[in-house]
XYZ file of C-alpha atoms in Angstrom:
453
model
C 46.232 70.969 47.501
C 46.893 67.369 46.481
C 44.256 65.229 44.801
C 44.549 61.562 43.873
C 48.285 61.696 44.530
C 48.741 64.500 42.001
C 49.952 68.031 42.569
C 46.841 70.097 41.955
C 47.122 73.797 41.239
C 44.419 76.304 40.503
C 44.364 79.839 39.153
C 42.042 80.817 42.009
C 40.267 79.149 44.927
C 37.987 76.379 43.727
C 34.346 77.275 43.929
C 31.262 76.154 42.075
C 30.745 78.757 39.345
C 27.582 79.830 37.604
C 27.242 77.461 34.648
C 27.578 79.136 31.284
C 26.282 78.030 27.916
C 28.985 76.185 26.036
C 29.145 77.188 22.423
C 31.447 74.444 21.217
C 31.944 76.029 17.828
C 34.018 78.722 19.517
C 36.769 76.166 19.979
C 36.916 75.699 16.235
C 36.755 79.326 15.206
C 38.518 81.061 18.086
C 41.507 81.791 15.858
C 39.291 83.766 13.491
C 38.145 85.964 16.360
C 41.783 86.667 17.166
C 42.510 87.501 13.527
C 39.578 89.880 13.278
C 40.576 91.631 16.481
C 44.132 92.086 15.212
C 42.905 93.518 11.908
C 40.484 95.898 13.627
C 43.182 97.127 15.983
C 45.574 97.810 13.106
C 42.891 99.676 11.154
C 42.059 101.915 14.090
C 45.720 102.840 14.509
C 46.234 103.842 10.875
C 43.119 106.011 10.821
C 44.331 108.219 13.660
C 46.996 110.017 11.607
C 47.861 113.709 11.461
C 45.827 116.578 10.061
C 47.339 116.331 6.593
C 46.018 112.823 6.146
C 43.000 113.018 3.827
C 40.407 110.353 2.991
C 42.191 108.728 0.031
C 45.466 108.281 1.909
C 43.712 106.975 5.001
C 41.805 104.410 2.943
C 44.953 103.211 1.178
C 46.845 102.906 4.446
C 43.851 101.194 6.068
C 43.650 98.604 3.280
C 47.425 98.040 3.395
C 47.430 97.668 7.169
C 44.463 95.287 7.039
C 46.271 93.124 4.484
C 49.390 93.055 6.668
C 47.312 92.116 9.716
C 45.500 89.387 7.801
C 48.797 88.017 6.506
C 50.271 88.010 10.010
C 47.219 86.286 11.472
C 46.829 83.722 8.673
C 48.186 80.251 9.535
C 51.125 78.841 7.608
C 49.968 76.591 4.754
C 52.222 73.561 4.306
C 52.224 71.422 1.121
C 51.666 67.676 1.061
C 54.289 65.027 0.320
C 52.999 61.621 -0.787
C 55.454 58.885 0.177
C 55.048 56.595 -2.811
C 57.952 54.326 -1.812
C 56.004 53.240 1.298
C 53.623 51.221 -0.876
C 56.462 48.780 -1.590
C 56.281 47.733 2.062
C 52.491 47.548 1.999
C 52.231 50.772 4.001
C 49.105 52.184 2.394
C 45.936 54.078 3.261
C 42.622 52.297 3.530
C 42.018 52.466 -0.232
C 45.538 51.315 -1.149
C 47.009 54.743 -1.931
C 50.371 55.791 -0.491
C 50.571 57.582 2.873
C 51.390 61.266 3.112
C 52.835 63.925 5.372
C 53.402 67.687 5.531
C 56.802 69.101 6.531
C 57.825 72.663 7.338
C 61.648 72.670 7.731
C 63.274 74.068 10.832
C 65.529 77.093 10.952
C 68.115 78.721 13.159
C 68.421 77.175 16.612
C 65.586 74.774 15.777
C 67.198 73.386 12.653
C 68.084 70.104 14.349
C 64.925 69.632 16.424
C 61.787 67.804 15.274
C 58.081 67.670 16.099
C 56.185 64.742 14.596
C 52.421 65.219 14.800
C 50.035 62.309 14.241
C 46.948 63.765 12.595
C 43.511 63.503 14.076
C 40.471 63.494 11.802
C 37.471 65.168 13.442
C 34.373 63.297 12.410
C 31.073 62.719 14.153
C 31.200 59.407 15.952
C 34.972 59.308 16.266
C 38.327 59.122 14.587
C 38.208 55.382 13.929
C 36.136 52.927 11.890
C 34.673 49.772 13.372
C 32.412 48.284 10.694
C 32.068 47.970 6.936
C 29.812 50.992 6.556
C 32.075 53.303 8.563
C 35.227 52.060 6.863
C 33.670 52.426 3.404
C 32.876 56.041 4.223
C 36.480 56.659 5.267
C 37.908 54.846 2.266
C 36.148 57.217 -0.147
C 37.274 60.403 1.615
C 40.489 62.146 2.631
C 40.288 60.059 5.819
C 41.181 56.926 3.881
C 42.793 58.042 0.632
C 45.801 60.264 -0.033
C 44.360 60.968 -3.503
C 41.572 62.921 -1.799
C 43.659 64.794 0.769
C 44.150 68.566 0.699
C 47.280 69.613 -1.179
C 48.218 71.922 1.669
C 47.019 72.331 5.239
C 47.405 74.999 7.946
C 49.856 74.594 10.815
C 48.647 76.206 14.037
C 49.101 75.944 17.775
C 52.092 73.784 18.638
C 52.735 73.462 14.889
C 52.728 77.245 14.335
C 55.695 79.099 12.840
C 54.892 82.184 14.929
C 57.396 82.857 17.744
C 54.739 84.898 19.542
C 52.200 82.059 19.561
C 54.609 79.136 19.808
C 57.879 80.394 21.340
C 59.417 77.012 22.207
C 58.809 75.093 18.983
C 58.117 77.610 16.184
C 61.452 77.084 14.403
C 61.670 73.293 14.730
C 61.185 70.902 11.832
C 57.428 70.345 12.118
C 55.815 67.313 10.470
C 52.190 66.212 10.356
C 51.648 62.585 9.321
C 48.239 62.225 7.696
C 45.818 59.792 9.284
C 44.240 57.431 6.749
C 43.978 54.030 8.423
C 41.172 54.321 10.998
C 42.851 52.618 13.980
C 45.267 55.189 15.430
C 48.185 53.950 13.290
C 47.934 50.489 14.881
C 46.072 48.157 12.488
C 47.423 45.285 10.412
C 45.220 43.393 7.966
C 43.385 43.330 4.663
C 39.673 42.874 4.011
C 39.684 41.414 0.508
C 35.905 41.388 0.139
C 35.589 45.139 0.739
C 39.050 46.211 -0.413
C 40.025 47.704 2.961
C 43.714 47.967 3.763
C 44.282 48.136 7.505
C 47.924 49.140 7.537
C 48.239 51.797 10.216
C 51.234 50.183 11.908
C 53.084 49.936 8.591
C 52.301 53.579 7.790
C 53.709 54.626 11.158
C 56.869 52.597 10.629
C 57.437 53.627 7.005
C 56.940 57.371 7.475
C 59.055 57.549 10.644
C 61.882 55.647 8.935
C 61.655 58.013 5.978
C 61.861 61.068 8.242
C 64.898 59.558 9.931
C 66.532 59.189 6.524
C 65.998 62.856 5.645
C 67.543 64.291 8.791
C 65.593 63.315 11.882
C 68.103 60.569 12.788
C 70.592 63.242 13.867
C 68.062 65.304 15.826
C 69.127 66.846 19.116
C 65.511 66.946 20.279
C 62.328 65.183 19.143
C 58.707 65.418 20.280
C 55.894 63.091 19.192
C 52.490 64.786 19.404
C 48.877 64.249 18.394
C 45.344 64.964 19.555
C 42.253 62.746 19.893
C 42.785 59.604 17.764
C 46.273 61.005 17.185
C 46.684 61.435 20.944
C 45.794 57.789 21.470
C 48.329 56.905 18.751
C 50.999 58.867 20.637
C 50.324 56.836 23.790
C 50.454 53.542 21.875
C 53.638 54.448 19.965
C 55.596 56.621 22.408
C 58.151 53.987 23.405
C 58.453 52.838 19.781
C 59.324 56.424 18.833
C 62.066 56.464 21.459
C 63.431 53.178 20.119
C 64.083 54.730 16.701
C 66.807 56.884 18.281
C 70.062 55.639 19.852
C 70.257 55.915 23.625
C 73.836 57.168 23.302
C 75.914 58.352 20.373
C 78.713 56.261 18.876
C 81.247 58.382 20.735
C 79.352 58.138 23.994
C 78.021 61.683 23.644
C 74.590 63.156 24.273
C 71.744 61.250 22.614
C 68.520 62.683 21.224
C 66.090 63.983 23.840
C 62.843 62.172 23.005
C 59.487 62.965 24.633
C 55.773 62.648 23.777
C 52.684 64.845 24.141
C 49.224 63.242 24.016
C 46.419 65.791 23.692
C 42.802 64.661 24.288
C 43.919 61.051 24.031
C 42.959 59.910 27.520
C 39.856 57.955 26.508
C 38.360 56.193 29.512
C 36.672 52.824 29.746
C 33.721 54.487 31.462
C 30.120 53.489 32.134
C 27.647 55.424 29.969
C 24.318 56.949 31.014
C 22.477 53.667 30.348
C 24.818 51.651 32.546
C 26.596 50.089 29.563
C 30.049 50.644 28.108
C 29.537 52.163 24.676
C 33.177 53.035 24.054
C 34.398 49.566 25.058
C 32.011 48.004 22.553
C 33.196 50.416 19.862
C 36.877 49.804 20.613
C 36.363 46.051 20.677
C 35.043 46.170 17.113
C 37.976 48.326 15.947
C 40.570 46.040 17.518
C 38.985 42.921 16.014
C 38.264 44.333 12.547
C 41.639 45.971 11.998
C 43.910 43.369 13.599
C 45.236 45.782 16.212
C 46.119 43.296 18.984
C 49.690 42.366 17.865
C 50.677 46.036 17.755
C 49.540 47.022 21.232
C 52.107 47.567 24.017
C 53.304 44.122 25.192
C 53.499 45.259 28.816
C 49.722 45.694 28.706
C 48.691 42.696 26.596
C 50.715 40.412 28.873
C 48.134 41.052 31.604
C 44.950 42.325 29.908
C 42.826 41.627 26.837
C 43.495 43.553 23.626
C 40.466 45.841 23.900
C 41.534 46.923 27.392
C 44.974 47.752 25.989
C 43.441 50.129 23.438
C 42.374 52.234 26.427
C 45.167 54.627 27.511
C 44.395 54.263 31.219
C 45.745 50.705 31.018
C 48.851 51.694 29.047
C 50.188 54.960 30.479
C 51.764 53.518 33.630
C 53.958 51.227 31.528
C 55.347 53.905 29.181
C 59.078 54.382 29.785
C 59.564 57.472 27.605
C 58.707 60.851 29.215
C 55.164 61.785 28.204
C 52.846 64.716 28.884
C 49.064 64.255 29.078
C 46.976 67.283 28.090
C 43.242 66.733 28.530
C 40.013 68.506 29.343
C 38.446 66.889 32.397
C 35.071 67.403 30.698
C 36.174 66.091 27.318
C 33.335 66.975 24.949
C 33.957 64.087 22.568
C 33.777 61.588 25.389
C 30.645 63.222 26.795
C 28.886 63.102 23.431
C 30.120 59.786 22.070
C 31.100 57.679 25.068
C 29.115 58.835 28.112
C 25.859 59.894 26.444
C 25.799 58.655 22.840
C 22.411 58.515 21.174
C 22.278 54.746 21.510
C 22.574 54.994 25.282
C 20.097 57.874 25.471
C 17.156 56.879 23.250
C 14.779 59.226 25.056
C 17.039 62.220 24.464
C 17.333 63.174 28.151
C 20.943 64.216 27.583
C 20.460 65.943 24.234
C 20.290 69.486 25.616
C 22.980 68.977 28.249
C 25.461 67.658 25.660
C 25.341 70.919 23.693
C 24.593 73.463 26.422
C 26.087 73.060 29.879
C 23.558 75.439 31.416
C 20.875 72.909 30.407
C 22.402 70.161 32.581
C 20.450 69.401 35.723
C 22.068 68.600 39.069
C 22.165 64.830 38.522
C 23.730 65.243 35.081
C 26.394 67.565 36.439
C 27.117 65.039 39.175
C 27.530 62.338 36.518
C 29.975 64.530 34.585
C 31.921 65.399 37.724
C 32.173 61.702 38.563
C 33.694 61.203 35.092
C 36.192 63.954 35.851
C 37.105 62.164 39.082
C 37.687 58.924 37.139
C 40.072 60.763 34.842
C 42.042 62.172 37.764
C 42.179 58.748 39.416
C 43.415 57.148 36.180
C 46.614 59.237 36.243
C 47.464 58.601 39.904
C 50.258 56.133 39.170
C 51.361 57.960 36.041
C 51.898 61.186 37.979
C 54.363 59.486 40.307
C 57.050 59.561 37.634
C 59.214 62.657 37.794
C 59.692 62.593 34.017
C 55.978 62.781 33.148
C 53.788 65.880 32.919
C 50.086 66.681 33.296
C 47.711 69.500 32.419
C 44.066 68.615 33.073
C 41.793 71.650 32.983
C 38.110 71.847 33.884
C 36.944 72.953 30.449
C 34.439 71.491 28.029
C 36.909 70.998 25.176
C 38.602 68.449 22.949
C 42.055 68.976 21.392
C 43.770 72.092 22.731
C 47.369 71.954 21.461
C 46.752 72.710 17.776
C 44.271 75.594 18.058
C 45.708 79.112 18.420
C 42.913 80.138 20.787
C 43.758 77.405 23.303
C 47.533 77.047 22.791
C 48.759 80.633 22.537
C 50.671 82.327 25.335
C 49.017 85.632 24.431
C 47.014 87.399 27.124
C 43.475 86.076 27.244
C 44.477 83.048 25.206
C 45.147 79.586 26.573
C 43.207 78.123 29.494
C 45.451 78.512 32.528
C 46.131 76.763 35.793
C 47.815 79.011 38.361
C 48.262 81.622 35.619
C 50.275 79.225 33.446
C 48.793 78.345 30.058
C 49.150 75.215 27.959
C 52.035 76.307 25.706
C 54.160 77.449 28.609
C 53.341 74.345 30.652
C 54.360 71.994 27.835
C 57.529 74.005 27.175
C 58.480 74.076 30.873
C 58.057 70.310 31.042
C 59.901 69.507 27.803
C 62.916 71.677 28.578
C 62.984 70.834 32.275
C 62.357 74.414 33.377
C 59.764 73.287 35.912
C 57.846 70.198 36.947
C 54.320 70.401 35.545
C 51.640 68.258 37.163
C 48.612 70.502 37.253
C 44.938 69.637 37.630
C 42.281 72.330 37.674
C 39.303 72.880 39.982
C 36.758 70.064 40.121
C 33.991 72.286 38.778
C 33.534 72.999 35.062
C 33.363 76.294 33.200
C 35.463 78.429 35.505
C 37.334 81.518 34.373
C 40.362 79.594 33.182
C 38.457 78.251 30.179
C 38.104 81.616 28.429
C 37.796 80.843 24.694
C 35.992 77.573 25.289
C 32.873 78.721 27.117
């Protein structure tokens, strides 16, 4: 059944479900549940041996099997590379240190294909900084200094090296560019008084050019990805990413296939519970403080103000490169920080609802469903392009492509629309196996959300 000009598919007939308590921490630790289940299953199998198997042997085999299961379930840890040469071009983190990335080289059939992931930093209040206090906090943490970043980080979800969890991209060259600027890789400026370097655009340019020099220039396939602040960065930089690759080869042969995936990056310029626009105010401060305006898509800034062009809904229709939007219709970050932030809810009427969906009353649920309808309406024009893709599910979630529990094709894993999960949907779209423009039921917390509720 069509909705807002978009092909809408559902795993079952839409009906208003019984609301369930949303334990948001499950999103963050779902992969551990999977690991424990795998280890328990392996242990049970090894303990059911023949009659000659006595206690000591069973214990040794159980420990060995548990270690193998834990090793199989553990995410790949990828070491950091600090790009010191980027500092020569002024491409530096907020504190002036050089930018960094993590690269796991491709292999086999994926040796000449690349995923570039723009990191999101999950912090309360958002993945950006809009004032001196917030930027000072970032500057003295891994969010603003490569000196303080982890020396290795896990790759999961779409960045996983497991063919079972990530069958389409597991053997590609997979790169995560660390986020240390505070404006979705789009700022340009320097605050001399506070020592803040706002050089996100330069970091983007320097690291991409470096990756091109070490092999990405000859890629057969390339995919730019990111979630949250990284998802917004993907939307802002998608066409720039395409422009780094030739449209045709020197001999007139096949050029690089370039596409983009923005996960949880569809931030809306929505009215909050007080009738104001909290996120617009926040974005306006970011754009002004970090000098973002010159780096926003010209097709947008030619008709709208700079703050409006930091909102994806005003940019997506002008993107020429094929792009896939993955988003939860009930995006928990936007609910907590844009629709019902503490400043817009001084009496705390939304406090319980924000953390427990079963605590939302009828009027609050109507408000959230209206937000969902705004999101669907915002992609009406975007969905008209045959090259674009959509997966908007009715879950309370934020960032679904990098978590094993929400990305995996395994049974009982990813949220699904018409029995097709996120990993398969993205793969079908990227490789042209099927057109993917799917929007879930209008009601939240249905059975397709599995690990999230």
